[in-house]
PDB file of C-alpha atoms and ligand atoms in Angstrom:
ATOM      1  CA  UNK A 306      90.641   3.344-177.368  1.00 84.00           C
ATOM      2  CA  UNK A 307      87.915   1.143-175.987  1.00 91.00           C
ATOM      3  CA  UNK A 308      86.652   1.583-172.648  1.00 96.00           C
ATOM      4  CA  UNK A 309      86.308  -2.273-171.608  1.00 97.00           C
ATOM      5  CA  UNK A 310      85.084  -1.695-168.223  1.00 97.00           C
ATOM      6  CA  UNK A 311      82.214   0.349-169.130  1.00 98.00           C
ATOM      7  CA  UNK A 312      81.519  -2.557-171.786  1.00 98.00           C
ATOM      8  CA  UNK A 313      81.685  -5.079-169.303  1.00 98.00           C
ATOM      9  CA  UNK A 314      79.355  -2.997-167.025  1.00 98.00           C
ATOM     10  CA  UNK A 315      77.081  -2.608-169.599  1.00 98.00           C
ATOM     11  CA  UNK A 316      77.035  -6.242-170.600  1.00 98.00           C
ATOM     12  CA  UNK A 317      76.309  -7.151-166.922  1.00 98.00           C
ATOM     13  CA  UNK A 318      73.293  -5.066-166.690  1.00 98.00           C
ATOM     14  CA  UNK A 319      71.911  -5.645-170.078  1.00 98.00           C
ATOM     15  CA  UNK A 320      72.788  -9.136-170.911  1.00 98.00           C
ATOM     16  CA  UNK A 321      72.874 -10.623-167.221  1.00 98.00           C
ATOM     17  CA  UNK A 322      70.782  -8.802-164.841  1.00 98.00           C
ATOM     18  CA  UNK A 323      68.033  -8.021-167.284  1.00 98.00           C
ATOM     19  CA  UNK A 324      67.510 -11.703-168.002  1.00 98.00           C
ATOM     20  CA  UNK A 325      67.233 -12.621-164.310  1.00 98.00           C
ATOM     21  CA  UNK A 326      71.155 -13.508-163.349  1.00 98.00           C
ATOM     22  CA  UNK A 327      70.618 -12.441-159.846  1.00 97.00           C
ATOM     23  CA  UNK A 328      73.638 -14.172-157.634  1.00 97.00           C
ATOM     24  CA  UNK A 329      75.710 -11.042-156.637  1.00 98.00           C
ATOM     25  CA  UNK A 330      78.858 -13.539-156.436  1.00 98.00           C
ATOM     26  CA  UNK A 331      78.597 -14.394-160.087  1.00 98.00           C
ATOM     27  CA  UNK A 332      77.976 -10.937-161.221  1.00 98.00           C
ATOM     28  CA  UNK A 333      81.003  -9.777-159.418  1.00 98.00           C
ATOM     29  CA  UNK A 334      83.037 -12.442-160.974  1.00 98.00           C
ATOM     30  CA  UNK A 335      82.024 -11.050-164.243  1.00 98.00           C
ATOM     31  CA  UNK A 336      82.982  -7.898-163.183  1.00 98.00           C
ATOM     32  CA  UNK A 337      86.711  -8.972-162.498  1.00 98.00           C
ATOM     33  CA  UNK A 338      87.214 -10.940-165.424  1.00 98.00           C
ATOM     34  CA  UNK A 339      88.673  -9.138-168.662  1.00 98.00           C
ATOM     35  CA  UNK A 340      86.623 -10.765-171.287  1.00 98.00           C
ATOM     36  CA  UNK A 341      88.588  -8.961-173.938  1.00 98.00           C
ATOM     37  CA  UNK A 342      91.730 -10.790-172.964  1.00 98.00           C
ATOM     38  CA  UNK A 343      90.174 -13.974-173.513  1.00 98.00           C
ATOM     39  CA  UNK A 344      88.829 -13.258-177.481  1.00 97.00           C
ATOM     40  CA  UNK A 345      91.581 -13.236-180.359  1.00 96.00           C
ATOM     41  CA  UNK A 346      92.924  -9.602-180.933  1.00 95.00           C
ATOM     42  CA  UNK A 347      90.874  -9.282-184.104  1.00 95.00           C
ATOM     43  CA  UNK A 348      87.667  -9.426-182.155  1.00 95.00           C
ATOM     44  CA  UNK A 349      88.442  -7.654-179.058  1.00 96.00           C
ATOM     45  CA  UNK A 350      86.217  -4.822-179.892  1.00 96.00           C
ATOM     46  CA  UNK A 351      83.003  -7.440-180.078  1.00 97.00           C
ATOM     47  CA  UNK A 352      84.381  -9.041-176.792  1.00 98.00           C
ATOM     48  CA  UNK A 353      81.358  -7.959-174.873  1.00 98.00           C
ATOM     49  CA  UNK A 354      78.507  -8.276-177.559  1.00 98.00           C
ATOM     50  CA  UNK A 355      75.497 -10.806-176.684  1.00 98.00           C
ATOM     51  CA  UNK A 356      76.762 -13.815-178.710  1.00 96.00           C
ATOM     52  CA  UNK A 357      79.695 -16.459-178.768  1.00 96.00           C
ATOM     53  CA  UNK A 358      82.701 -15.569-180.787  1.00 97.00           C
ATOM     54  CA  UNK A 359      85.544 -17.617-182.540  1.00 96.00           C
ATOM     55  CA  UNK A 360      88.745 -18.469-180.956  1.00 96.00           C
ATOM     56  CA  UNK A 361      90.201 -20.463-183.544  1.00 93.00           C
ATOM     57  CA  UNK A 362      90.538 -24.387-184.349  1.00 91.00           C
ATOM     58  CA  UNK A 363      86.580 -24.298-184.971  1.00 93.00           C
ATOM     59  CA  UNK A 364      85.757 -23.314-181.396  1.00 96.00           C
ATOM     60  CA  UNK A 365      83.995 -20.774-179.555  1.00 96.00           C
ATOM     61  CA  UNK A 366      84.233 -18.695-176.551  1.00 96.00           C
ATOM     62  CA  UNK A 367      80.335 -18.816-174.997  1.00 97.00           C
ATOM     63  CA  UNK A 368      78.243 -16.064-175.090  1.00 98.00           C
ATOM     64  CA  UNK A 369      78.368 -14.270-171.609  1.00 98.00           C
ATOM     65  CA  UNK A 370      74.748 -15.041-170.624  1.00 98.00           C
ATOM     66  CA  UNK A 371      75.611 -18.850-171.255  1.00 98.00           C
ATOM     67  CA  UNK A 372      78.297 -18.688-169.019  1.00 98.00           C
ATOM     68  CA  UNK A 373      76.418 -17.028-166.277  1.00 98.00           C
ATOM     69  CA  UNK A 374      73.495 -19.318-166.537  1.00 98.00           C
ATOM     70  CA  UNK A 375      75.686 -22.150-166.065  1.00 98.00           C
ATOM     71  CA  UNK A 376      77.882 -20.885-163.398  1.00 98.00           C
ATOM     72  CA  UNK A 377      74.643 -19.608-161.518  1.00 98.00           C
ATOM     73  CA  UNK A 378      73.382 -23.209-161.733  1.00 98.00           C
ATOM     74  CA  UNK A 379      76.312 -24.584-159.784  1.00 98.00           C
ATOM     75  CA  UNK A 380      75.508 -22.489-156.593  1.00 98.00           C
ATOM     76  CA  UNK A 381      79.235 -22.041-155.633  1.00 98.00           C
ATOM     77  CA  UNK A 382      79.994 -20.580-152.169  1.00 98.00           C
ATOM     78  CA  UNK A 383      83.586 -20.471-152.293  1.00 98.00           C
ATOM     79  CA  UNK A 384      85.001 -23.536-150.943  1.00 98.00           C
ATOM     80  CA  UNK A 385      84.365 -25.862-153.813  1.00 98.00           C
ATOM     81  CA  UNK A 386      86.354 -28.069-156.219  1.00 98.00           C
ATOM     82  CA  UNK A 387      85.458 -27.936-159.691  1.00 99.00           C
ATOM     83  CA  UNK A 388      85.944 -29.708-162.843  1.00 99.00           C
ATOM     84  CA  UNK A 389      85.302 -27.956-166.299  1.00 99.00           C
ATOM     85  CA  UNK A 390      85.354 -29.819-169.533  1.00 98.00           C
ATOM     86  CA  UNK A 391      86.458 -27.754-172.598  1.00 98.00           C
ATOM     87  CA  UNK A 392      88.718 -25.106-171.260  1.00 98.00           C
ATOM     88  CA  UNK A 393      88.688 -23.286-174.965  1.00 98.00           C
ATOM     89  CA  UNK A 394      89.914 -19.794-174.327  1.00 98.00           C
ATOM     90  CA  UNK A 395      89.911 -20.180-170.315  1.00 98.00           C
ATOM     91  CA  UNK A 396      87.230 -17.467-169.600  1.00 98.00           C
ATOM     92  CA  UNK A 397      84.448 -19.726-168.187  1.00 98.00           C
ATOM     93  CA  UNK A 398      87.463 -21.317-165.831  1.00 98.00           C
ATOM     94  CA  UNK A 399      88.546 -17.636-164.877  1.00 98.00           C
ATOM     95  CA  UNK A 400      84.993 -16.840-163.852  1.00 99.00           C
ATOM     96  CA  UNK A 401      84.821 -20.020-161.981  1.00 98.00           C
ATOM     97  CA  UNK A 402      88.189 -19.417-160.327  1.00 98.00           C
ATOM     98  CA  UNK A 403      86.751 -16.263-158.673  1.00 98.00           C
ATOM     99  CA  UNK A 404      83.784 -18.468-157.198  1.00 98.00           C
ATOM    100  CA  UNK A 405      85.594 -21.680-156.028  1.00 98.00           C
ATOM    101  CA  UNK A 406      88.633 -22.775-153.976  1.00 98.00           C
ATOM    102  CA  UNK A 407      90.195 -24.958-157.086  1.00 98.00           C
ATOM    103  CA  UNK A 408      89.396 -25.445-160.615  1.00 99.00           C
ATOM    104  CA  UNK A 409      90.489 -27.979-163.070  1.00 99.00           C
ATOM    105  CA  UNK A 410      89.836 -27.815-166.514  1.00 98.00           C
ATOM    106  CA  UNK A 411      90.276 -30.313-169.352  1.00 98.00           C
ATOM    107  CA  UNK A 412      91.006 -29.094-173.124  1.00 98.00           C
ATOM    108  CA  UNK A 413      91.096 -31.688-175.800  1.00 98.00           C
ATOM    109  CA  UNK A 414      92.794 -29.355-178.472  1.00 98.00           C
ATOM    110  CA  UNK A 415      96.583 -28.794-177.203  1.00 98.00           C
ATOM    111  CA  UNK A 416      97.227 -25.814-178.801  1.00 97.00           C
ATOM    112  CA  UNK A 417      93.953 -23.914-177.016  1.00 97.00           C
ATOM    113  CA  UNK A 418      94.923 -25.851-173.702  1.00 98.00           C
ATOM    114  CA  UNK A 419      98.417 -24.107-174.013  1.00 98.00           C
ATOM    115  CA  UNK A 420      96.982 -20.613-174.591  1.00 98.00           C
ATOM    116  CA  UNK A 421      94.315 -20.774-171.859  1.00 98.00           C
ATOM    117  CA  UNK A 422      96.956 -21.803-169.216  1.00 98.00           C
ATOM    118  CA  UNK A 423      99.342 -19.228-170.067  1.00 98.00           C
ATOM    119  CA  UNK A 424      96.657 -16.681-170.438  1.00 98.00           C
ATOM    120  CA  UNK A 425      95.072 -17.704-166.888  1.00 98.00           C
ATOM    121  CA  UNK A 426      98.408 -17.458-165.311  1.00 98.00           C
ATOM    122  CA  UNK A 427      99.405 -13.952-166.835  1.00 98.00           C
ATOM    123  CA  UNK A 428      95.967 -12.464-165.546  1.00 98.00           C
ATOM    124  CA  UNK A 429      96.667 -14.235-161.932  1.00 98.00           C
ATOM    125  CA  UNK A 430      93.667 -16.667-162.069  1.00 98.00           C
ATOM    126  CA  UNK A 431      96.254 -18.980-160.094  1.00 97.00           C
ATOM    127  CA  UNK A 432      93.891 -21.623-158.914  1.00 98.00           C
ATOM    128  CA  UNK A 433      93.151 -23.042-162.078  1.00 98.00           C
ATOM    129  CA  UNK A 434      95.069 -26.080-163.611  1.00 98.00           C
ATOM    130  CA  UNK A 435      94.483 -26.724-167.299  1.00 98.00           C
ATOM    131  CA  UNK A 436      95.168 -30.273-168.883  1.00 98.00           C
ATOM    132  CA  UNK A 437      95.147 -31.712-172.313  1.00 98.00           C
ATOM    133  CA  UNK A 438      92.944 -34.627-172.525  1.00 98.00           C
ATOM    134  CA  UNK A 439      89.627 -36.200-173.241  1.00 98.00           C
ATOM    135  CA  UNK A 440      87.335 -34.653-170.804  1.00 98.00           C
ATOM    136  CA  UNK A 441      84.499 -37.417-171.398  1.00 98.00           C
ATOM    137  CA  UNK A 442      86.752 -39.367-168.975  1.00 98.00           C
ATOM    138  CA  UNK A 443      86.705 -36.712-166.211  1.00 98.00           C
ATOM    139  CA  UNK A 444      89.908 -36.063-164.424  1.00 98.00           C
ATOM    140  CA  UNK A 445      90.521 -38.984-161.786  1.00 98.00           C
ATOM    141  CA  UNK A 446      93.164 -37.657-159.956  1.00 98.00           C
ATOM    142  CA  UNK A 447      91.248 -35.001-158.523  1.00 98.00           C
ATOM    143  CA  UNK A 448      87.872 -36.395-158.076  1.00 98.00           C
ATOM    144  CA  UNK A 449      85.383 -36.394-156.429  1.00 98.00           C
ATOM    145  CA  UNK A 450      84.177 -32.764-157.456  1.00 99.00           C
ATOM    146  CA  UNK A 451      81.653 -30.495-155.735  1.00 98.00           C
ATOM    147  CA  UNK A 452      80.680 -29.368-159.376  1.00 99.00           C
ATOM    148  CA  UNK A 453      81.275 -30.356-162.916  1.00 99.00           C
ATOM    149  CA  UNK A 454      80.787 -28.118-165.943  1.00 99.00           C
ATOM    150  CA  UNK A 455      80.702 -29.162-169.650  1.00 98.00           C
ATOM    151  CA  UNK A 456      81.029 -26.564-172.123  1.00 98.00           C
ATOM    152  CA  UNK A 457      80.535 -28.564-175.320  1.00 98.00           C
ATOM    153  CA  UNK A 458      77.614 -30.211-176.404  1.00 98.00           C
ATOM    154  CA  UNK A 459      77.463 -34.163-175.371  1.00 98.00           C
ATOM    155  CA  UNK A 460      75.202 -36.915-176.987  1.00 98.00           C
ATOM    156  CA  UNK A 461      74.801 -38.504-173.745  1.00 98.00           C
ATOM    157  CA  UNK A 462      75.823 -37.936-169.995  1.00 98.00           C
ATOM    158  CA  UNK A 463      79.374 -39.561-169.669  1.00 98.00           C
ATOM    159  CA  UNK A 464      79.041 -41.975-166.745  1.00 98.00           C
ATOM    160  CA  UNK A 465      82.570 -41.329-165.462  1.00 98.00           C
ATOM    161  CA  UNK A 466      81.366 -37.527-164.764  1.00 98.00           C
ATOM    162  CA  UNK A 467      78.656 -38.933-162.795  1.00 98.00           C
ATOM    163  CA  UNK A 468      81.181 -41.081-160.807  1.00 97.00           C
ATOM    164  CA  UNK A 469      83.710 -38.016-160.058  1.00 98.00           C
ATOM    165  CA  UNK A 470      80.582 -36.070-158.523  1.00 98.00           C
ATOM    166  CA  UNK A 471      80.575 -35.766-154.700  1.00 98.00           C
ATOM    167  CA  UNK A 472      77.727 -36.304-152.896  1.00 98.00           C
ATOM    168  CA  UNK A 473      75.634 -33.035-153.194  1.00 98.00           C
ATOM    169  CA  UNK A 474      77.366 -32.117-156.404  1.00 98.00           C
ATOM    170  CA  UNK A 475      75.940 -30.581-159.407  1.00 98.00           C
ATOM    171  CA  UNK A 476      76.840 -31.312-163.017  1.00 98.00           C
ATOM    172  CA  UNK A 477      75.947 -28.821-165.538  1.00 98.00           C
ATOM    173  CA  UNK A 478      76.057 -30.284-169.413  1.00 98.00           C
ATOM    174  CA  UNK A 479      74.353 -29.609-172.701  1.00 98.00           C
ATOM    175  CA  UNK A 480      72.967 -32.756-174.244  1.00 98.00           C
ATOM    176  CA  UNK A 481      71.266 -33.503-177.486  1.00 98.00           C
ATOM    177  CA  UNK A 482      72.205 -33.408-181.285  1.00 98.00           C
ATOM    178  CA  UNK A 483      75.006 -31.954-183.044  1.00 96.00           C
ATOM    179  CA  UNK A 484      72.971 -28.620-183.720  1.00 95.00           C
ATOM    180  CA  UNK A 485      70.784 -28.072-180.647  1.00 98.00           C
ATOM    181  CA  UNK A 486      70.699 -29.354-177.097  1.00 98.00           C
ATOM    182  CA  UNK A 487      69.064 -29.190-173.563  1.00 98.00           C
ATOM    183  CA  UNK A 488      71.200 -27.635-170.895  1.00 98.00           C
ATOM    184  CA  UNK A 489      70.679 -30.324-167.925  1.00 98.00           C
ATOM    185  CA  UNK A 490      71.193 -29.852-164.462  1.00 98.00           C
ATOM    186  CA  UNK A 491      72.031 -33.131-162.421  1.00 98.00           C
ATOM    187  CA  UNK A 492      72.390 -33.106-158.539  1.00 98.00           C
ATOM    188  CA  UNK A 493      73.910 -36.295-156.968  1.00 98.00           C
ATOM    189  CA  UNK A 494      72.062 -37.269-153.725  1.00 97.00           C
ATOM    190  CA  UNK A 495      73.343 -40.567-152.191  1.00 94.00           C
ATOM    191  CA  UNK A 496      73.018 -42.870-155.202  1.00 91.00           C
ATOM    192  CA  UNK A 497      70.320 -40.973-156.984  1.00 96.00           C
ATOM    193  CA  UNK A 498      70.522 -38.450-159.467  1.00 97.00           C
ATOM    194  CA  UNK A 499      67.995 -35.823-159.863  1.00 98.00           C
ATOM    195  CA  UNK A 500      67.658 -33.976-163.124  1.00 97.00           C
ATOM    196  CA  UNK A 501      66.443 -30.504-164.044  1.00 98.00           C
ATOM    197  CA  UNK A 502      66.219 -28.767-167.475  1.00 98.00           C
ATOM    198  CA  UNK A 503      67.456 -25.354-167.887  1.00 98.00           C
ATOM    199  CA  UNK A 504      66.467 -24.862-171.470  1.00 97.00           C
ATOM    200  CA  UNK A 505      67.865 -24.915-175.377  1.00 97.00           C
ATOM    201  CA  UNK A 506      71.473 -24.241-176.137  1.00 97.00           C
ATOM    202  CA  UNK A 507      73.894 -24.492-178.981  1.00 97.00           C
ATOM    203  CA  UNK A 508      77.529 -25.604-178.412  1.00 97.00           C
ATOM    204  CA  UNK A 509      80.264 -27.149-180.433  1.00 97.00           C
ATOM    205  CA  UNK A 510      80.217 -30.894-180.078  1.00 98.00           C
ATOM    206  CA  UNK A 511      81.916 -32.845-177.126  1.00 98.00           C
ATOM    207  CA  UNK A 512      84.224 -35.252-178.918  1.00 98.00           C
ATOM    208  CA  UNK A 513      85.728 -38.349-177.065  1.00 98.00           C
ATOM    209  CA  UNK A 514      85.494 -41.796-176.352  1.00 98.00           C
ATOM    210  CA  UNK A 515      82.023 -41.131-174.716  1.00 98.00           C
ATOM    211  CA  UNK A 516      81.094 -38.389-176.641  1.00 98.00           C
ATOM    212  CA  UNK A 517      80.850 -37.695-180.437  1.00 98.00           C
ATOM    213  CA  UNK A 518      83.300 -39.352-182.831  1.00 96.00           C
ATOM    214  CA  UNK A 519      86.035 -36.992-184.434  1.00 90.00           C
ATOM    215  CA  UNK A 520      84.836 -35.793-187.986  1.00 82.00           C
ATOM    216  CA  UNK A 521      81.106 -35.414-186.924  1.00 74.00           C
TER     217      UNK A 521
HETATM  218  N1  SAH B 712      84.589 -23.014-171.881  1.00 87.00           N
HETATM  219  C1  SAH B 712      85.363 -22.202-173.205  1.00 87.00           C
HETATM  220  C2  SAH B 712      84.401 -22.499-174.169  1.00 87.00           C
HETATM  221  C3  SAH B 712      84.719 -23.941-174.791  1.00 87.00           C
HETATM  222  S1  SAH B 712      84.027 -24.273-176.554  1.00 87.00           S
HETATM  223  C4  SAH B 712      85.709 -20.973-172.991  1.00 87.00           C
HETATM  224  O1  SAH B 712      85.095 -20.195-171.928  1.00 87.00           O
HETATM  225  O2  SAH B 712      86.157 -20.358-173.827  1.00 87.00           O
HETATM  226  C5  SAH B 712      84.420 -25.915-176.280  1.00 87.00           C
HETATM  227  C6  SAH B 712      85.670 -26.790-176.061  1.00 87.00           C
HETATM  228  O3  SAH B 712      85.757 -28.040-175.584  1.00 87.00           O
HETATM  229  C7  SAH B 712      86.578 -26.504-177.332  1.00 87.00           C
HETATM  230  O4  SAH B 712      87.688 -25.864-177.079  1.00 87.00           O
HETATM  231  C8  SAH B 712      86.675 -27.999-177.359  1.00 87.00           C
HETATM  232  O5  SAH B 712      88.089 -27.987-177.961  1.00 87.00           O
HETATM  233  C9  SAH B 712      86.563 -28.554-176.317  1.00 87.00           C
HETATM  234  N2  SAH B 712      86.411 -30.365-176.201  1.00 87.00           N
HETATM  235  C10 SAH B 712      85.512 -30.670-177.021  1.00 87.00           C
HETATM  236  N3  SAH B 712      85.671 -32.027-176.824  1.00 87.00           N
HETATM  237  C11 SAH B 712      86.220 -32.304-175.720  1.00 87.00           C
HETATM  238  C12 SAH B 712      86.808 -33.319-174.695  1.00 87.00           C
HETATM  239  N4  SAH B 712      86.129 -34.538-174.949  1.00 87.00           N
HETATM  240  N5  SAH B 712      87.680 -33.076-173.891  1.00 87.00           N
HETATM  241  C13 SAH B 712      87.992 -31.736-173.443  1.00 87.00           C
HETATM  242  N6  SAH B 712      87.473 -30.768-174.366  1.00 87.00           N
HETATM  243  C14 SAH B 712      86.860 -30.859-175.274  1.00 87.00           C
END
């Protein structure tokens, strides 16, 4: 029997705190979300290791540190409305659900969306809604969002995502080539968008109307 709670605490200490993640609320969210419930059964014993894992359909659940880095950049206080593009396993959405009021997540692949939705409900993350769709178009219905997080690699920043940000809102998105991207943090301030770079990263491609074309 694996002691998942001990593994989780070790992951938080060695992968997050040791690398400079300091936001206490973010670290607490990582304590609350059982990551092993979000990985396929055959990889459960690897759930807390320091790299991404396959979740089927050619997609991955991101490395814990990458989830923490992106989440911390959004600087959530608890009352925000957050949009995620790329629900995947639902893990990032679960972390966000501990830190914001409402989370909306778009997933392109119906099978993954259905699984993520059911898993989040079963585990009691009730303030998350998952829909199937092309996230490069955002999710107009609930806009504007205080924070938008894109967990797939984009070739450009989709304009509609910028439009769906509230004033003062933050967008975190990997932008670059198919193989390598730069993690960018964009803050909307009136009519302006302030950009910062958070370093290199590697995500599966963001595929859609304002992303890569299918088959890349
Ligand atoms: N956040 C996820 C990991 C995401 S992997 C987690 O915590 O597990 C990237 C996901 O983005 C994949 O599931 C992929 O199908 C999805 N994706 C790619 N392009 C997309 C698009 N245009 N709209 C929505 N989802 C997209």
